Amino acid sequence: MKKWVYKFSAEQTDGNKDMKSLLGGKGANLAEMCAMKLSVPPGFTVTTEACLDFYKTNKEISKEIRDQMIEALGWVEKLTNKKFGDLENPLLFSVRSGARASMPGMMDTVLNLGLNDNTVLALAKKTNNPRFAWDSYRRFIQMFSNVVLGVNTSHLESNLEDLKEARGVHEDTALTAADLEELVKVYKQVLLEDHGVVFPQEPMEQLWRAVGAVFGSWNNNRAMKYREMNNIPHDWGTAVNIQSMVFGNMGDTCATGVCFTRDPSTGEKKFFGEFLVNAQGEDVVAGIRTPQPINNDSKMESNKHQKTLEEVMPKAYGDLVEDYKMLERHYKDMQDIEFTIENGKLWILQTRNAKRTVNAALKVAVDLVAEGLITEKEAILRIQPEDLNQLLHPRLDPKAKKILIATGLPASPGAASGQMVFTSAHAEEWHKNGKKVVLVRSETSPEDIGGMVASTGILTARGGMTSHAAVVARGMGKPCIAGCTALLINEKEKTLSVKGKVYKEGDFITFDGANGEVYEGVVPTIEAKITADFATFMKWADGVRRLRVRTNADTPEDTKVAVEFGAEGIGLCRTEHMFFAPERILAVREMIFAETEKDRKKALDKLLPFQRSDFKGIFKEMNGMPVNIRLLDPPLHEFLPHAEKDQQELATSLGISMKQVKERNDALHEFNPMLGHRGCRLAITYPEIYLMQVRAIIEAAIESDKEGVKVLPEIMIPLTSELREYTLIRNECKTEIEKVFKEKNHTVKYKMGTMLELPRACIMAGDIAKEAEFFSFGTNDLTQTTFGLSRDDAGKFLPSYTQKGIYPRDPFVSIDQEGVGFLMKYAIAEGKKTSTSIYAGICGEHGGEPQSVEFCHKIGLEYVSCSPFRVPIARLAAAQAALR
Ligand code: ADP
Ligand code: MG
Ligand code: MG
C-alpha cells in the first residue's frame, strides 16, 4: 500500500526537511522541527501525490487516503488526550496547505476545525473561557466559509465591524463572549439567507471538505498567477497539513507572532519580530491591529511605546530566542518563524528560509561565511542571479527637493515614483497603457498580486513589516512602505487625504522604501550604489567561473557603466546605432541616395571621423579588453525618413526632389526585411560601406595604441552563411586594413570573425572556421530563423504557446536548448574540428538570462555578452553554472 500520510510529533516523525516535493515545504519543515524536539503541535501531512491523485480521480479523496488519514487522526487523539468532535474535550485542527516552494498567502488555511454548535460549548466549559470558545468558532466560520464554501466573506467581516461599532469598541478583543455568540448566529444566518448554505456541523465532513478545498485551491487564480510569475510548474500539487490546534486567543497570557532570525530588510544580525496578545493565526500578517515588537531591536516609530514580548512574556521570549538560534544553526540560513504562545507556553508552527531583499541576502550570505556556517561556494549558490536586478535599482537623489507628506514602515527598499492608483484593477489597466503607477491601499490581500506586479511600488496605510504587502513586495523586489497610518484612503472616491490635503487618483507620488518616507510629486532618482558585501560576494563568484562576461555596448557611456559592473570586454558593438545621431544621419542618407560609388564614398568619408572617435572612446574605456565590433547590419531603408515632413527636409538638404526621395524609399522597400538586403549582403553589393568602417576601426586602434591605450579589436561580419561570402568580404577588408597600416606606418593586432545567426551558418560552421577566427552566436536572429517566426509578430501567438505548455519558456527569453541549442553545439564542434584556436561567444539577449548562461557554460562558449545592467547577473549565473 502506498504511504499517503506522514505523521509528525516529538514522539514520532515520518518525514524530514529534504522531503519537500512529497510533503511540501511546510510539512517537511514541521517534520524536521519535530525531529529536532522543538515544541510543535502534533499532526500529519497528506502528500502532494495525494493532491495529484485528487485531480486524477475527479476531485475525490480516495478511500485508501481517507483510511490512512483516519488512522493518523486517532494517533493524534491519543497523543493529545483529546477527541475530534468530542463533547467533553474536543480536539481541533488546523488544515494548512503547503506546496514545494513557499507561496506566501497563496493558499488558504482553516483554523479551529472541529467546532460546531455543540463542541463550542464543550470547549467553553473545558477551558472555562466562553469568550475564547466563541471567538474561535466565529473565526472558524469565517475561514471555512471563505476557503471551503467559497463565500465572499466581506459581509461577515462587516457584520463584525458593525458589532464593534454598536458596542463602541475598536478591537475584536474588546468583544465579550455574548457578543461573539451573537455574531456566530448572525454569520450562520447570513450564510443561510444570502448563500443558501447550512454551516456543516459534522466534524468529519468539515475535515474532508477542508482538505478537498486546499487541494482545490492549488488551481485557484491567485495561486496560478503566482506560479506563472515565479516559473513554478503547475503539476507539483500541494500537500495538506492537519495539525492539532494551539491557541493564542485564550487571553492575555496568549499570543501569536512572526519573527525573522535577522533583519529581512537589511540582513543585519538582529532578531526581529512582531506579535499580538490574545490573537490567532493571520491577525499579525493581516494588519488587523498594529503589532507589538518582540524586543527592543524590533521597535519602530509606530510601535516604539508598546511593550515587547521580552517584557510581557519573558519566559516564552527566552524559549523563542533559544529556538531561533537552534533553527538558524540547523538550517544554516536566515529563518522566518511563526509561533503561538498558549498560556505562556511557546509553540513553533512554521519555519522556512526567509524571503529577503537582495541586499539582505548578500549580507546574510557573507556573514554566514564569516560565522563559519556555510562555505563561499554555498554562499554563491544562495543568491538568485535575477535578484541582483534589485541592487541596480535607482535611489532617490539625496540632494533633490522633497515635500514629505508622511512616514510609514520601510518594508522593502528602493525608490518608487508614479501616478497613484487605488485599486489593483486600475494598476493593471494603467500599466498596460504605459503609465507608471504606485498602488496605494489600506492593505493588500492575495487578490492584489496582479496590481502589485503592475506597480512600481506599493504603499499601504495599515499592516506591519510582516504584512501581506511587505512580504510579497520584498519577494518581488518592489519598493514598499506599509503601515503608513497618516494616510486616509477613500477607495470609493479614489482619494488620499493626509494632513488635510487631498490627492486624487492619477496624482504623482514618490516614496523611498528604504526609509519609509512618502513625498509629493516626482522626486528625481540617481543610480544605485554597490555595497561592500556585493563586492566581496562577486569576487567569490568571479573566482569560480570559467565563462567570461562581456557586454553589448555601442557608446563610451554604456561601456563605462558595463566596466563598473564587471564587464570583461565588449561582445557586441552595433555600429549602426552610431549612425542615428542628428549630425550623422544626414551623411548616412546622403550615402543611401548616392547614385555612384564615388558619391557614396564621399558621403562615407563624412561618417568616418564620427565612427573613428566613437571607437577611440570605447577602446579607451575597455583598455586592453577585447572589443567586438559588428559591421553594418540593418537594411538601409531603416535609415530613411518616413514622415512627409522629414522627407521634405531631406529633399531640401540634398537638393533633390520629393519625387526622388519617394522613389528611393519605394526602391528600398522589402517584403520581408528580416530576410532581405542586410548584414554582409550589403557589403556584397556596396563594399565601400564596410571598407569605411574597418578603416575607422583600425585608424582608431592605431591612434589609441600610439597614445598608450591597449587595443584588441575583433571585427565581426554579420549574417554570413557561406565560406565564399565570408572570404570575399574578409579579403576586401584585409586589403583596406593593410592600406591603413602602410599609410600610418603602424600596425595593431586584430581579429576577424563572423556572427552565426542563420541555421545554414551553423551547419556550415566547419567550413567557415577555415577562415574565421571567432564565432559569435546572434541568438535573437538564430531563434527567429530556426523557428521561422518573427519576434516582432510573435506577440499575437507566442504567449499561447507557453500557456499551453508547448514551449516551456519563451524562446526569446531563455534559449531553446533542444533546437537552437543543438545548432550551437553542432557549430562549435564542427568549428573546433577545423580550427583549434577558434572561440565562440553569444551576443543575443539570452546572454544575460541565467538559464541560458548556464547552457552557454555547458556547451563550452568562451564568453556571454549582455546589456550593461545584466552583467552582474551573468557573472553570478556563470559562477553557479561552474559549481553545479
Ligand atoms: P500560510 O502559509 O499562509 O502562512 P499557515 O498554514 O502557516 O498559512 O497558517 C497561518 C497561521 O495560522 C499560522 O501562522 C499560525 O499563526 C496559524 N496556525 C496554523 N496552524 C496552527 C495551529 N495548529 N495552531 C495554532 N495556530 C495555527
Ligand atoms: Mg497566510
Ligand atoms: Mg505560515
Coordinates of C-alpha atoms and ligand atoms in Angstrom, one line a residue, residues 26 96 109 282 285 336 338 349-350 352, ligand 3:
K26 CA 5.7 23.5 5.4
R96 CA -2.8 24.1 6.2
T109 CA -5.5 27.8 5.9
E282 CA -3.1 35.6 10.5
V285 CA 0.0 39.5 9.0
D336 CA 11.2 33.2 9.1
E338 CA 5.7 31.6 13.0
L349 CA 4.2 26.5 13.9
Q350 CA 6.4 27.1 11.0
R352 CA 11.3 28.5 6.4
Ligands
MG3 MG 2.6 30.4 7.7

